[in-house]
C-alpha positions in Angstrom: -31.4 -94.8 -31.4 -33.2 -93.9 -28.4 -33.0 -90.7 -26.3 -31.7 -92.8 -23.6 -29.0 -94.3 -25.9 -28.4 -90.8 -27.4 -28.0 -89.3 -24.1 -25.7 -92.3 -22.6 -23.4 -91.5 -25.4 -23.3 -87.9 -25.0 -22.8 -87.9 -21.3 -19.2 -87.8 -21.1 -19.1 -84.8 -23.5 -21.9 -82.7 -21.0 -19.9 -84.1 -17.6 -16.6 -82.4 -19.1 -18.2 -79.2 -20.2 -19.8 -78.6 -17.2 -17.0 -79.5 -15.0 -14.5 -77.0 -16.2 -17.5 -74.4 -16.2 -17.9 -75.4 -12.5 -15.1 -76.8 -10.6 -17.1 -79.1 -9.1 -17.7 -83.2 -9.8 -20.8 -82.9 -7.7 -22.4 -80.0 -9.3 -21.5 -81.1 -12.7 -23.1 -84.7 -12.3 -26.2 -82.7 -11.1 -26.3 -80.5 -14.3 -25.6 -83.5 -16.4 -28.8 -85.4 -14.7 -31.0 -82.2 -14.9 -30.1 -82.2 -19.3 -31.6 -85.0 -19.3 -34.8 -84.6 -17.5 -35.1 -81.5 -19.8 -34.0 -83.5 -23.0 -36.7 -86.3 -21.8 -39.2 -83.6 -21.2 -38.7 -82.2 -24.6 -42.3 -82.9 -27.0 -40.0 -83.3 -30.0 -37.0 -84.6 -31.0 -34.1 -82.2 -31.4 -32.3 -81.9 -35.0 -29.1 -82.3 -33.5 -28.9 -84.0 -29.6 -26.0 -82.9 -29.2 -26.2 -79.1 -29.8 -29.6 -79.6 -28.2 -28.1 -81.3 -24.4 -24.7 -79.5 -25.0 -26.4 -76.1 -24.9 -28.8 -77.0 -21.7 -26.0 -78.2 -19.6 -24.1 -75.4 -20.8 -27.1 -72.9 -19.1 -27.7 -75.2 -16.4 -23.9 -74.7 -15.0 -24.1 -70.8 -16.0 -27.0 -70.6 -13.5 -25.5 -72.8 -10.8 -22.0 -70.8 -11.2 -23.5 -67.7 -10.2 -25.3 -68.7 -6.9 -21.8 -71.1 -6.6 -20.1 -67.7 -6.7 -21.6 -66.3 -3.3 -20.6 -69.3 -1.2 -17.1 -69.3 -2.4 -16.9 -66.0 -1.7 -17.6 -66.9 1.7 -15.4 -70.2 1.5 -12.7 -70.9 4.9 -9.2 -70.5 3.4 -8.2 -71.6 -0.4 -10.7 -72.6 -2.7 -9.5 -75.5 -5.4 -11.8 -77.6 -7.8 -12.8 -80.8 -6.8 -10.2 -83.4 -7.4 -10.8 -85.2 -11.1 -8.8 -88.5 -11.5 -10.2 -89.1 -14.9 -11.8 -87.1 -17.6 -14.4 -89.3 -18.9 -14.5 -87.6 -22.2 -11.6 -88.1 -25.1 -11.2 -86.2 -28.3 -7.6 -87.2 -29.9 -8.0 -84.2 -32.3 -8.0 -82.1 -29.1 -6.5 -83.8 -26.9 -3.9 -81.3 -25.8 -6.8 -78.1 -25.1 -8.3 -81.3 -23.2 -5.9 -81.9 -20.9 -4.5 -78.8 -19.9 -8.1 -77.0 -19.9 -9.0 -79.8 -16.5 -5.6 -79.1 -14.7 -6.3 -77.1 -11.2 -3.9 -74.3 -12.4 -6.1 -73.7 -15.5 -9.4 -74.3 -13.5 -8.1 -71.6 -10.7 -7.4 -69.2 -14.3 -11.2 -70.1 -14.9 -12.5 -68.6 -11.7 -11.3 -64.8 -12.8 -13.6 -64.9 -15.6 -17.2 -64.0 -15.6 -19.6 -67.1 -15.9 -20.4 -66.4 -19.5 -17.2 -65.8 -20.3 -16.1 -69.4 -19.4 -18.7 -70.7 -20.8 -17.8 -69.4 -24.2 -14.0 -69.9 -23.4 -15.2 -73.5 -22.6 -16.9 -74.5 -25.6 -14.8 -72.7 -28.2 -11.4 -73.4 -27.1 -11.5 -76.4 -25.4 -14.1 -78.3 -26.9 -14.1 -76.7 -30.5 -17.9 -75.8 -31.2 -18.7 -72.9 -33.6 -19.6 -69.5 -32.7 -23.2 -70.2 -33.6 -23.6 -73.4 -31.5 -21.7 -71.3 -28.8 -24.1 -68.5 -29.4 -27.3 -70.7 -28.7 -25.9 -72.2 -26.1 -25.4 -69.0 -23.9 -28.2 -67.1 -25.7 -26.0 -64.1 -26.6 -25.5 -63.3 -30.6 -22.3 -64.1 -32.2 -20.9 -60.9 -32.0 -21.4 -60.8 -28.3 -19.8 -64.4 -28.4 -16.8 -63.4 -30.3 -15.9 -60.4 -28.0 -16.5 -62.8 -24.8 -14.1 -65.2 -26.5 -11.6 -62.2 -26.9 -11.4 -61.3 -23.4 -11.5 -64.5 -21.5 -8.3 -65.7 -24.1 -6.7 -62.9 -22.4 -7.4 -63.2 -19.3 -6.0 -66.8 -19.8 -3.1 -66.0 -21.7 -1.9 -63.9 -19.2 -2.3 -65.5 -16.2 -0.7 -68.7 -17.5 3.2 -69.4 -17.0 5.8 -69.0 -19.6 8.0 -72.3 -19.5 5.1 -75.2 -18.3 6.6 -78.5 -18.4 5.5 -80.9 -20.7 3.7 -84.3 -20.1 7.0 -86.7 -20.1 9.1 -84.2 -18.1 6.2 -83.9 -15.3 5.5 -87.5 -14.7 9.3 -87.9 -14.5 9.9 -85.2 -12.4 7.1 -86.2 -10.3 8.0 -89.6 -10.3 11.3 -88.7 -8.7 9.4 -86.5 -6.1 7.8 -88.9 -4.7 10.7 -91.4 -4.6 12.6 -88.9 -2.8 9.3 -87.9 -0.1 9.0 -92.1 0.3 12.9 -92.5 1.1 13.1 -89.2 3.0 16.1 -88.0 0.8 15.9 -84.3 2.0 18.7 -83.6 -0.4 17.2 -85.1 -3.5 13.6 -83.2 -2.2 15.3 -80.2 -2.6 16.6 -80.1 -5.9 13.2 -81.2 -7.4 11.6 -77.9 -5.6 11.6 -74.1 -6.9 13.2 -72.1 -4.6 10.0 -70.2 -4.1 7.7 -73.4 -4.1 4.4 -72.8 -2.2 2.6 -75.9 -0.5 -1.4 -74.7 -0.2 -4.4 -76.4 0.8 -8.4 -76.6 0.8 -9.8 -77.9 3.8 -13.2 -75.5 3.8 -12.4 -75.6 7.5 -13.9 -79.0 7.5 -10.6 -81.1 7.8 -7.1 -80.3 9.3 -4.9 -77.5 7.4 -2.3 -79.9 6.5 -0.3 -77.2 4.6 -2.3 -73.7 5.4 0.4 -72.2 3.2 4.4 -72.9 3.1 6.4 -71.1 0.9 10.0 -71.5 0.0 12.2 -74.7 -0.6 13.4 -75.1 2.8 10.1 -74.8 4.9 8.4 -76.8 2.5 11.2 -79.6 2.4 11.0 -79.8 5.9 6.9 -79.9 6.1 7.0 -82.7 3.8 9.5 -84.7 5.4 8.2 -84.5 9.0 4.6 -85.5 7.7 5.3 -88.6 5.9 6.9 -90.4 8.8 4.2 -90.6 11.2 1.7 -90.7 8.2 3.4 -94.1 7.3 3.9 -95.4 11.0 -0.4 -95.4 11.3 -0.7 -96.9 8.2 -1.4 -94.4 6.0 -0.4 -95.1 2.3 0.6 -92.3 -0.6 -0.5 -93.4 -3.8 0.5 -91.6 -7.0 -2.1 -91.1 -9.1 -2.9 -88.2 -11.7 -5.3 -85.7 -10.4 -6.8 -83.2 -12.9 -4.7 -84.3 -16.1 -1.2 -83.9 -13.7 0.7 -85.8 -11.3 -0.4 -86.3 -8.0 -1.2 -88.6 -5.2 -4.1 -89.8 -3.2 -3.2 -90.2 0.8 -5.5 -93.1 2.1 -6.0 -94.1 5.4 -4.9 -97.8 7.0 -8.2 -98.7 5.7 -8.2 -97.2 2.0 -10.1 -94.1 2.9 -9.3 -91.1 1.4 -7.8 -88.1 3.3 -6.6 -85.7 1.0 -5.1 -85.5 -2.6 -2.1 -84.0 -4.5 -1.1 -82.0 -7.5 1.9 -80.7 -8.8 2.3 -78.5 -10.7 5.7 -78.1 -12.9 7.3 -75.2 -14.3 11.2 -74.6 -15.4 12.2 -78.2 -14.6 10.9 -77.8 -10.9 8.0 -78.5 -9.0 6.3 -74.9 -8.1 2.8 -75.7 -6.2 2.0 -78.4 -4.4 -2.3 -78.4 -3.8 -3.5 -80.7 -1.6 -7.7 -80.8 -1.2 -8.9 -82.3 2.0 -12.3 -81.0 2.4 -14.5 -84.3 2.7 -17.1 -82.5 0.6 -14.6 -82.8 -2.4 -13.8 -86.0 -2.0 -16.8 -88.6 -1.4 -17.0 -89.1 -5.3 -13.4 -90.9 -5.2 -14.7 -93.4 -2.5 -15.2 -93.7 1.3 -13.7 -90.4 2.9 -11.8 -90.9 6.4 -11.9 -88.7 9.2 -8.9 -86.3 8.3 -9.0 -85.2 12.2 -8.9 -88.6 13.5 -5.9 -89.5 11.5 -4.1 -86.4 12.2 -4.5 -87.3 16.0 -3.2 -90.8 15.7 -0.3 -89.4 13.2 0.4 -86.7 16.4 0.6 -89.3 19.0 2.9 -91.2 16.8 5.2 -88.5 16.2 5.6 -88.4 19.8 6.4 -92.3 20.4 9.5 -93.7 20.5 11.2 -95.2 17.2 
């Protein structure tokens, strides 16, 4: 097998590692490409291509994350990870860990960790690397990595909800949610939302704040049902689709361009959080991106027109 063939075989794993460390599709793809360049330039073939490339993509991602944190501190409004529609890496033996670790909620918890803690947690807890491999990847001793793993697990455990729903329950609840949403069924929608539900958005100051921050079942249900009719009237489409391994939707304009994405967090049998991402810089990997400001202006005009 050639180096190029080995790399292509490992690319899904490398991207999945980088995305979980960085929370960015674009930055993860760049980290994977940098890993290839270093692999291609190495004078002698490594004993294990997987170990070598996993270590390289981890180190590159750690360095990128350290610089990205400064930018995120200056970010306008809430910062969410870039939406991921499909995780390219699949491992039946670790399917649960992989699915949980790519959710918006888990990635936001990972943001609380230091770059080293985050990398160690991803390699060890998500992908099941042994501590010798983890230590080699992050450039620390095995003892230090064990301590980093303990701290990371504690922080992640403390931040996780106690009664998160299973996959089937999440999917069934999401189906009912989008049906009630599309039908304008106020009562049906209210029964699916937690009393303290929140609707929050990441626009980065580069798109309209569709939901700067709405809280409580009454407020959120009113906002949702006031938003949909004018959006549909101007040809907008709500496309239910898993986002980051959780129920969600892609909102498109009449030309099929992406306006934003939604993800739903389900807790205790109710929708607890609705997160929207409308920053166009975070949507480009999904296809052509709509002019959200133009969509908003047209929707506002449609709202004022009589039926």
